[in-house]
Structures are given as C-alpha cells and as structure tokens.
Coordinates of C-alpha atoms in Angstrom, one line a residue:
M779 CA 0.0 0.0 0.0
D780 CA 1.3 3.5 -0.9
G781 CA -0.9 6.5 -0.6
G782 CA -4.0 4.4 -0.7
K783 CA -3.1 2.7 -4.0
I784 CA -2.5 -1.0 -4.1
R785 CA 0.9 -1.6 -5.8
G786 CA 1.9 -4.6 -7.9
A787 CA 4.7 -6.9 -7.1
S788 CA 8.2 -5.4 -7.6
G789 CA 10.1 -8.6 -6.9
G790 CA 9.6 -12.3 -6.4
V791 CA 7.2 -13.4 -9.0
N792 CA 7.6 -10.4 -11.3
Q793 CA 11.4 -10.6 -11.2
S794 CA 11.2 -14.2 -12.4
G795 CA 8.7 -13.4 -15.2
V796 CA 6.6 -15.7 -17.2
R797 CA 7.9 -19.2 -17.1
N798 CA 9.3 -20.8 -20.3
H799 CA 7.9 -23.9 -21.9
N800 CA 9.9 -26.5 -20.0
E801 CA 9.4 -24.8 -16.7
R802 CA 5.6 -24.6 -17.4
L803 CA 5.6 -28.3 -18.4
L804 CA 7.2 -29.4 -15.1
L805 CA 5.0 -27.1 -13.0
S806 CA 1.9 -28.4 -14.7
M807 CA 3.0 -32.0 -14.1
L808 CA 3.5 -31.3 -10.4
Q809 CA 0.2 -29.5 -10.2
R810 CA -1.7 -32.4 -11.8
R811 CA 0.2 -35.3 -10.3
G812 CA 1.5 -34.0 -7.0
G813 CA 5.1 -34.2 -5.8
M814 CA 7.5 -36.3 -7.9
A815 CA 11.2 -37.1 -8.1
G816 CA 13.2 -35.5 -10.9
I817 CA 14.0 -38.9 -12.5
D818 CA 10.3 -39.7 -12.7
L819 CA 9.5 -36.4 -14.3
A820 CA 12.3 -36.8 -16.8
R821 CA 10.9 -40.1 -17.9
L822 CA 7.3 -38.8 -18.2
T823 CA 8.3 -35.5 -20.1
G824 CA 11.1 -36.8 -22.3
L825 CA 13.5 -34.2 -20.8
S826 CA 16.9 -35.2 -19.7
P827 CA 17.5 -35.8 -16.0
Q828 CA 20.1 -33.0 -16.1
T829 CA 17.7 -30.6 -17.6
V830 CA 15.0 -31.4 -15.0
S831 CA 17.6 -31.0 -12.2
V832 CA 18.7 -27.6 -13.4
I833 CA 15.1 -26.3 -13.7
F834 CA 14.3 -27.7 -10.3
R835 CA 17.2 -25.9 -8.7
K836 CA 16.3 -22.7 -10.3
M837 CA 12.6 -22.9 -9.3
E838 CA 13.5 -23.9 -5.8
Q839 CA 15.7 -20.9 -5.5
D840 CA 12.9 -18.7 -6.8
G841 CA 10.6 -20.1 -4.2
F842 CA 8.2 -21.9 -6.6
L843 CA 9.1 -25.4 -5.5
R844 CA 10.0 -27.1 -2.2
R845 CA 11.4 -30.5 -1.3
G846 CA 8.9 -33.1 -0.1
D847 CA 9.5 -35.9 2.4
P848 CA 12.1 -38.6 1.3
V849 CA 10.6 -41.7 -0.3
R850 CA 12.2 -44.8 1.3
G851 CA 11.8 -48.5 0.7
K852 CA 13.5 -48.8 -2.7
V853 CA 17.0 -49.9 -3.6
G854 CA 19.5 -47.2 -3.2
K855 CA 19.3 -43.9 -1.4
P856 CA 15.8 -42.4 -0.8
S857 CA 14.4 -40.2 -3.5
I858 CA 13.3 -36.7 -2.7
P859 CA 10.2 -35.5 -4.6
M860 CA 9.8 -31.9 -5.5
E861 CA 6.4 -30.2 -5.1
L862 CA 4.7 -26.9 -5.6
S863 CA 5.4 -24.5 -2.7
P864 CA 2.0 -23.0 -1.6
D865 CA 3.7 -19.7 -1.0
G866 CA 5.4 -19.7 -4.4
V867 CA 2.6 -17.8 -6.1
L868 CA -0.5 -16.0 -4.7
S869 CA -3.4 -14.6 -6.8
L870 CA -6.6 -12.7 -6.3
G871 CA -9.9 -13.8 -7.7
L872 CA -13.2 -11.8 -8.0
K873 CA -16.5 -13.4 -8.9
I874 CA -19.3 -11.1 -10.0
G875 CA -22.6 -12.8 -9.4
R876 CA -26.2 -12.0 -9.7
R877 CA -26.8 -11.1 -6.1
S878 CA -23.3 -11.1 -4.6
A879 CA -19.6 -10.8 -5.3
D880 CA -16.8 -12.8 -3.7
L881 CA -13.1 -11.9 -3.6
L882 CA -10.5 -14.4 -2.4
L883 CA -6.8 -14.9 -2.1
L884 CA -5.5 -18.2 -3.6
D885 CA -2.1 -19.9 -3.2
F886 CA -0.1 -22.0 -5.7
T887 CA -1.7 -25.3 -4.5
G888 CA -5.3 -24.1 -4.7
N889 CA -5.9 -23.3 -1.0
V890 CA -8.1 -20.3 -0.2
R891 CA -6.1 -18.1 2.2
A892 CA -8.8 -15.5 2.8
Q893 CA -12.1 -14.4 1.4
V894 CA -14.5 -11.4 1.6
S895 CA -18.0 -11.1 0.2
T896 CA -20.7 -8.5 -0.5
A897 CA -24.4 -8.7 -1.4
Y898 CA -26.3 -6.2 -3.6
T899 CA -29.7 -5.9 -5.3
Y900 CA -28.0 -5.6 -8.7
P901 CA -24.3 -5.9 -9.8
L902 CA -23.6 -2.4 -10.9
P903 CA -20.0 -1.3 -11.8
D904 CA -19.4 1.4 -9.2
E905 CA -20.4 -0.9 -6.3
V906 CA -18.5 -3.9 -7.7
F907 CA -15.2 -2.1 -8.2
A908 CA -15.5 -0.3 -4.9
F909 CA -15.9 -3.7 -3.3
L910 CA -12.9 -5.0 -5.2
E911 CA -10.7 -2.0 -4.1
S912 CA -11.7 -2.3 -0.4
G913 CA -11.6 -6.1 -0.5
M914 CA -8.0 -6.1 -1.9
A915 CA -6.9 -3.6 0.8
T916 CA -8.3 -6.0 3.4
L917 CA -6.8 -9.2 2.0
L918 CA -3.4 -7.7 1.2
A919 CA -3.1 -5.9 4.6
D920 CA -2.6 -9.3 6.2
L921 CA 0.4 -10.2 4.0
D922 CA 4.0 -9.4 4.7
A923 CA 6.2 -7.7 2.1
E924 CA 7.5 -10.9 0.6
E925 CA 4.0 -12.4 0.3
R926 CA 2.8 -9.3 -1.5
D927 CA 5.6 -9.7 -3.9
R928 CA 4.2 -13.1 -4.7
V929 CA 0.8 -11.9 -5.8
C930 CA 0.8 -12.4 -9.6
G931 CA -2.5 -10.8 -10.7
I932 CA -6.2 -10.4 -10.4
G933 CA -8.6 -12.7 -12.1
I934 CA -12.2 -11.5 -12.7
A935 CA -15.0 -14.0 -13.4
A936 CA -18.0 -12.4 -15.0
P937 CA -20.9 -13.7 -17.1
F938 CA -20.7 -13.2 -20.8
E939 CA -22.7 -10.1 -21.9
L940 CA -23.5 -9.2 -18.3
W941 CA -25.3 -6.1 -19.5
K942 CA -28.1 -8.2 -20.9
W943 CA -29.1 -9.5 -17.4
N944 CA -31.4 -6.6 -16.7
D945 CA -34.2 -8.4 -18.6
L946 CA -34.1 -11.3 -16.1
I947 CA -33.4 -9.6 -12.8
G948 CA -35.2 -6.2 -13.2
A949 CA -32.2 -4.0 -12.9
P950 CA -32.4 -0.3 -14.0
S951 CA -31.8 -0.7 -17.7
Q952 CA -29.5 2.3 -18.4
R953 CA -27.3 1.8 -15.3
F954 CA -27.0 -1.9 -16.0
K955 CA -26.0 -1.3 -19.7
S956 CA -22.9 0.6 -18.4
W957 CA -21.2 -2.8 -18.2
K958 CA -21.3 -3.1 -22.0
D959 CA -18.4 -0.8 -22.8
L960 CA -16.6 -1.1 -19.5
D961 CA -12.8 -1.8 -19.6
F962 CA -12.2 -4.0 -16.5
A963 CA -8.4 -3.5 -16.6
E964 CA -8.9 0.3 -16.8
Q965 CA -11.2 0.2 -13.8
V966 CA -8.7 -1.8 -11.7
A967 CA -5.8 0.4 -12.8
R968 CA -7.3 3.2 -10.7
F969 CA -6.2 1.4 -7.5
S970 CA -3.8 -1.4 -8.5
D971 CA -0.9 -2.1 -10.8
L972 CA -1.5 -5.8 -10.8
P973 CA -2.3 -7.4 -14.2
V974 CA -6.0 -8.2 -14.8
F975 CA -7.3 -11.4 -16.3
V976 CA -11.0 -11.5 -17.3
V977 CA -12.7 -14.9 -17.8
N978 CA -16.2 -16.1 -18.3
D979 CA -17.6 -17.1 -14.9
A980 CA -18.6 -20.6 -15.9
T981 CA -15.3 -21.2 -17.7
A982 CA -13.6 -20.0 -14.4
A983 CA -15.6 -22.6 -12.5
C984 CA -14.6 -25.3 -15.0
R985 CA -10.9 -24.3 -14.5
A986 CA -11.2 -24.6 -10.8
E987 CA -12.6 -28.1 -11.1
H988 CA -9.9 -29.0 -13.6
L989 CA -7.0 -27.7 -11.5
Y990 CA -8.2 -28.6 -8.0
G991 CA -11.1 -31.0 -8.3
R992 CA -11.4 -34.7 -9.0
T993 CA -11.0 -34.5 -12.8
H994 CA -7.5 -35.9 -13.0
E995 CA -9.2 -39.2 -14.2
F996 CA -10.7 -37.5 -17.3
R997 CA -8.9 -35.9 -20.2
D998 CA -11.9 -34.6 -22.2
Y999 CA -15.2 -33.6 -20.5
A1000 CA -18.0 -31.1 -20.5
Y1001 CA -18.8 -29.2 -17.3
F1002 CA -22.1 -27.7 -16.2
F1003 CA -22.2 -25.2 -13.4
I1004 CA -25.7 -24.3 -12.1
G1005 CA -25.8 -20.9 -10.5
S1006 CA -28.4 -18.3 -10.7
F1007 CA -28.0 -19.0 -14.4
V1008 CA -26.6 -22.3 -15.7
G1009 CA -23.3 -22.1 -17.6
G1010 CA -20.5 -24.5 -18.6
G1011 CA -17.0 -25.2 -19.7
V1012 CA -15.1 -27.6 -22.0
V1013 CA -11.9 -29.5 -21.3
V1014 CA -10.1 -30.9 -24.3
N1015 CA -6.6 -32.4 -24.3
D1016 CA -6.5 -32.0 -20.5
T1017 CA -6.8 -28.2 -20.7
V1018 CA -9.8 -25.9 -20.3
F1019 CA -10.6 -24.7 -23.8
E1020 CA -11.7 -21.0 -23.9
G1021 CA -12.2 -20.7 -27.6
N1022 CA -11.4 -18.0 -30.1
Q1023 CA -13.3 -15.2 -28.2
G1024 CA -13.2 -16.7 -24.7
N1025 CA -16.7 -18.0 -24.9
A1026 CA -16.3 -21.7 -25.6
G1027 CA -18.5 -24.0 -23.5
A1028 CA -21.4 -21.5 -23.4
L1029 CA -23.6 -24.4 -22.5
G1030 CA -26.3 -22.2 -21.0
S1031 CA -27.2 -21.1 -24.5
L1032 CA -27.9 -24.7 -25.7
R1033 CA -31.4 -24.9 -27.2
S1034 CA -34.4 -26.2 -25.4
T1035 CA -38.1 -26.3 -26.0
G1036 CA -40.7 -24.6 -23.8
P1037 CA -44.1 -26.1 -22.7
L1038 CA -45.8 -24.6 -25.7
G1039 CA -43.1 -25.6 -28.2
E1040 CA -41.4 -22.3 -28.1
S1041 CA -37.6 -22.0 -28.5
Q1042 CA -35.7 -21.5 -25.2
Q1043 CA -32.2 -21.7 -23.9
L1044 CA -30.9 -24.0 -21.2
I1045 CA -30.7 -21.0 -18.8
D1046 CA -34.5 -20.7 -19.1
V1047 CA -35.1 -24.2 -17.9
A1048 CA -32.1 -25.3 -15.7
S1049 CA -31.1 -22.4 -13.5
I1050 CA -31.5 -21.6 -9.8
H1051 CA -33.3 -18.3 -10.6
L1052 CA -36.3 -20.6 -11.5
L1053 CA -36.2 -22.0 -8.0
E1054 CA -36.0 -18.5 -6.6
G1055 CA -39.2 -17.8 -8.6
R1056 CA -41.0 -20.7 -7.0
L1057 CA -40.1 -19.4 -3.5
V1058 CA -41.2 -15.9 -4.3
Q1059 CA -44.6 -17.3 -5.5
A1060 CA -44.8 -19.1 -2.1
G1061 CA -44.1 -15.9 -0.2
I1062 CA -40.6 -17.1 0.8
N1063 CA -37.6 -14.7 0.6
P1064 CA -35.3 -16.4 -2.0
R1065 CA -32.2 -15.2 -0.2
V1066 CA -32.6 -18.2 2.1
L1067 CA -31.1 -20.2 -0.8
W1068 CA -27.8 -18.3 -0.4
N1069 CA -27.4 -18.3 3.4
Q1070 CA -24.1 -19.8 4.4
P1071 CA -23.6 -22.6 5.2
Q1072 CA -26.2 -23.6 2.6
N1073 CA -29.0 -26.0 3.8
W1074 CA -32.1 -26.5 1.6
D1075 CA -33.6 -29.3 3.7
D1076 CA -36.6 -27.2 4.8
L1077 CA -37.3 -26.3 1.2
S1078 CA -37.7 -29.8 -0.2
R1079 CA -41.3 -29.1 -1.3
Y1080 CA -39.9 -26.6 -3.8
V1081 CA -36.4 -28.0 -4.4
D1082 CA -37.4 -31.6 -5.3
P1083 CA -39.5 -30.7 -8.4
W1084 CA -36.9 -28.2 -9.5
I1085 CA -34.2 -31.0 -9.3
G1086 CA -36.4 -33.2 -11.4
E1087 CA -37.0 -30.6 -14.2
T1088 CA -33.4 -29.5 -14.1
A1089 CA -32.1 -33.1 -14.4
Q1090 CA -34.3 -33.8 -17.5
E1091 CA -32.9 -30.8 -19.2
L1092 CA -29.3 -31.6 -18.3
A1093 CA -29.7 -35.1 -19.6
K1094 CA -30.7 -33.8 -23.0
A1095 CA -28.0 -31.2 -22.9
S1096 CA -25.3 -33.8 -22.0
L1097 CA -26.1 -35.7 -25.2
S1098 CA -26.2 -32.6 -27.3
V1099 CA -22.6 -31.6 -26.3
C1100 CA -21.4 -35.2 -26.9
A1101 CA -22.7 -34.9 -30.5
V1102 CA -20.0 -32.3 -31.1
I1103 CA -17.1 -33.8 -29.1
D1104 CA -16.9 -37.4 -27.9
F1105 CA -16.5 -36.5 -24.2
E1106 CA -15.5 -39.1 -21.7
A1107 CA -17.7 -37.5 -19.0
V1108 CA -20.0 -34.7 -18.1
L1109 CA -19.4 -33.1 -14.7
I1110 CA -22.2 -31.3 -12.8
D1111 CA -21.6 -28.8 -10.0
G1112 CA -23.3 -25.7 -8.8
A1113 CA -24.0 -23.1 -6.1
F1114 CA -26.1 -25.5 -4.0
P1115 CA -25.6 -27.9 -1.1
A1116 CA -23.6 -31.1 -1.7
A1117 CA -26.7 -33.2 -1.1
V1118 CA -28.6 -31.4 -3.9
R1119 CA -25.7 -32.0 -6.2
T1120 CA -25.7 -35.7 -5.4
E1121 CA -29.4 -36.0 -6.1
L1122 CA -29.2 -34.0 -9.2
V1123 CA -26.4 -36.1 -10.7
E1124 CA -28.2 -39.3 -9.8
R1125 CA -31.4 -38.1 -11.5
V1126 CA -29.5 -37.0 -14.6
R1127 CA -28.0 -40.6 -14.8
R1128 CA -31.5 -42.1 -14.7
Y1129 CA -33.0 -39.7 -17.3
L1130 CA -30.1 -40.3 -19.6
V1131 CA -31.0 -44.0 -19.9
N1132 CA -34.3 -43.1 -21.6
Q1133 CA -32.8 -40.6 -24.1
D1134 CA -32.4 -41.4 -27.8
T1135 CA -28.7 -42.1 -28.0
R1136 CA -28.5 -43.3 -31.6
G1137 CA -25.1 -42.4 -33.1
L1138 CA -23.8 -41.4 -29.7
I1139 CA -21.8 -42.9 -26.8
A1140 CA -23.5 -41.8 -23.6
P1141 CA -20.9 -40.1 -21.3
Q1142 CA -20.4 -40.8 -17.6
I1143 CA -22.3 -38.3 -15.5
E1144 CA -20.2 -37.3 -12.5
P1145 CA -20.4 -34.8 -9.7
G1146 CA -18.0 -31.9 -9.5
S1147 CA -16.2 -31.4 -6.3
V1148 CA -15.3 -27.7 -5.8
G1149 CA -18.8 -26.4 -5.1
G1150 CA -20.2 -22.9 -4.9
N1151 CA -16.9 -21.2 -4.6
A1152 CA -15.7 -22.6 -8.0
R1153 CA -16.2 -19.3 -9.9
A1154 CA -14.1 -17.2 -7.5
I1155 CA -11.4 -19.9 -7.2
G1156 CA -11.3 -20.3 -11.0
A1157 CA -11.0 -16.5 -11.4
A1158 CA -8.0 -16.5 -9.0
S1159 CA -6.4 -19.4 -10.9
S1160 CA -6.4 -17.5 -14.2
P1161 CA -3.4 -15.4 -13.5
I1162 CA -1.5 -18.5 -12.2
F1163 CA -2.5 -20.6 -15.2
T1164 CA -1.7 -18.0 -17.8
Q1165 CA 1.7 -17.2 -16.4
F1166 CA 3.0 -20.4 -14.9
L1167 CA 1.2 -23.5 -16.3
L1168 CA 1.1 -25.1 -19.7
N1169 CA -1.9 -24.6 -22.0
T1170 CA -1.8 -27.7 -24.3
N1171 CA -4.5 -26.1 -26.6
A1172 CA -2.5 -23.1 -27.5
G1173 CA 1.1 -22.4 -28.4
L1174 CA 3.1 -20.1 -26.1
A1175 CA 4.3 -18.0 -29.0
A1176 CA 2.5 -16.4 -31.9
F1177 CA 3.3 -17.7 -35.4

C-alpha cells in the first residue's frame, strides 16, 4: 500500500517473469500429479534428468518449489520428490454474481487463504469495483512484504454479456448497460498495478474443477455449473478450452423447448433463478437459498420438483454436447448444497437411460467437487494458469 493505492509486485514473481515452456511443463505435471522425483518427471516428459535437475534448482531458489519428504523402501538412497510451494505464487480472484460478489486470495496449490463477500440488489459497476478495491486492501493488509511480492495478478470471473441480465433480474436498464463498454483493466488500474485477467464465470468454475477437483481421471469432458444461471465449460486435451473469443463452452445457450413448443435456452429451464421464482410465489424470501452454510432441507417441497426438471434438461444437454465432441464424461456442479448436487447427478443418470442415443456414446455423468466457490477460485487461478502452467491447446508464441 502506498498513498491508498495497491501496488503490484516489484520482486519475487515479477522478477522471475513468465515461465518458459519446460518450466511450465514441469510445474503443470507437479500441479496435476503431486510431488514427484526428478528422475520420474524426466521419464514422463522426455526431458533429460540433467535438464530437470537444473530447472528444479532454479525454481526452488525462486521459491516456486519445495522439497517433499524422502521416499524410502526402494533400492539405493531415498528419492526426494519436489512439489509446488504453496507460498510460491499468490493470486486474487473476483466473482461477479447475480446477487453477490466474492473476492479471495488463492495460493499456488489451490488453497483459499482468505475471502470477503458482499451482497447487492443488482451488480452495478461502481459498487462492484468499490468492493474490489476495499476487499483487496483488506486481504493484502494481512500479507507481509514478501507475500505481497508473490501476488501475480487479479482474475475476474463475470458472465458473458453481463449487461443483458437486466431483462431477467429487473435492474435499472440504463445503469446496467454501463457494463457493455466497460474496460475491466482500466477500472482496476485506478487502484492497483497488478495485471488483470478476465474470464467467463462458468469457464472459471470449470478451470477450478480441472485444476483442483477430481478431474485428473478425465482428459476430455464437458462441465455444467448451475448458479443463478446455468453455464458451462469444455476441457479438451487435458486443458480448459476457452475458444477464439473466450466463450467456448457457453452451454447455458444450448437450445431447449418450452411447454408450448417455443424455443428457449438452457438458462431458461435449468437455473437456480427458477427455484427463486418458486419461492417468491410461495411468499418465501429467495435469499434463504444463499445463506451460508447452505442448507435447503426445509425447502424440499420446492427443491425436489426443481431438481427433477433440471435433471431432465441436463440429460438432454449432455447428449447434445457429446454430439459435437466425444466427451468421456459430463461433470455437474453448482451453487447449492452437496446433497442437492448428489441427487441432481443421480437423476441425470436415470433420465439419460431413456434418451435417444442413436449415433452417440453416452458419457459418464459425474459430480464436480469444488462447489459454490468454484467461480471465484477459477478466477484467481487464471493469473496463475496464464503465467505459470502449460496450455496444451495453444502455443506459447504467436506464429
């Protein structure tokens, strides 16, 4: 902090710069597989043991790696695995949601160090960026100078075409449309020199699941995140695929059919805002859905039919996405209690059995594991991923 302005890192991460290809490759392997000895990584990557050793020494000196516990029980001296150092890189992540915003500080291994939240009637720019500024001051105030130097950026997870939400949530039209031409990096530059990385909110949730969830067993899968509005993400070749304009995996826009045969989108038939509407009709304040910790047990009269209808739509949508890419699995997560996720996944599996699967291989339907915080965690992971990990769907240089 200096004169009220949050400064970017002047040492540590920024002195080391963006990692080169081999460094990214080794960091990505350790991130996906956990601590490993250099000889094992050399065998898996095709790099020479000497090259791996040199890179390990450099990244250990830079603070990105640390030595794990010696592995004993084999012939010869114990091997010492190297692993990511949680303190090696820190990152901030902001999720802009329909009724609330969350800001958190994430470390290199995916642990949330601290988090602050705010609620609002509508997500308007002035309020959101004022929250970001004050929230950053709060989170960074608890860090020492070395830790601040390790903060590599700010990720912002926001819905695609956020300014079009006013039709669904009743926001004042003109004020809400101010999102349309807003430059996020320019807004942040008023109070911070940290680099800004903007990502679609559902894509961010998908990245959080891919990096820190249970998805190490799948190489290609589609991902649905059910929040106020359903969205999604796509993982191809073991990397989240963002697409040409950052809008790949816009699964909320998949076509559906309304009760009168009218054309609708998945967001119209498989989103939590529909459950909110049921509660409003029953005279219940829908904010009860978002109380933390979440517990919807007393709302089963309204939740159960919503799960049934949502599951039917997700079963159809799961087959639709598999008609484009032969996904191994479809993962489902959302901003709801774990018990709701479990029931929703089970019902999607049952409905899938009765779908017309001619010409298709039905995917595994699996639960996600990160939960309601996935969008903010994914936002914070964007600066880390972009600067330190390997994107197997894109070259690191422009040709």
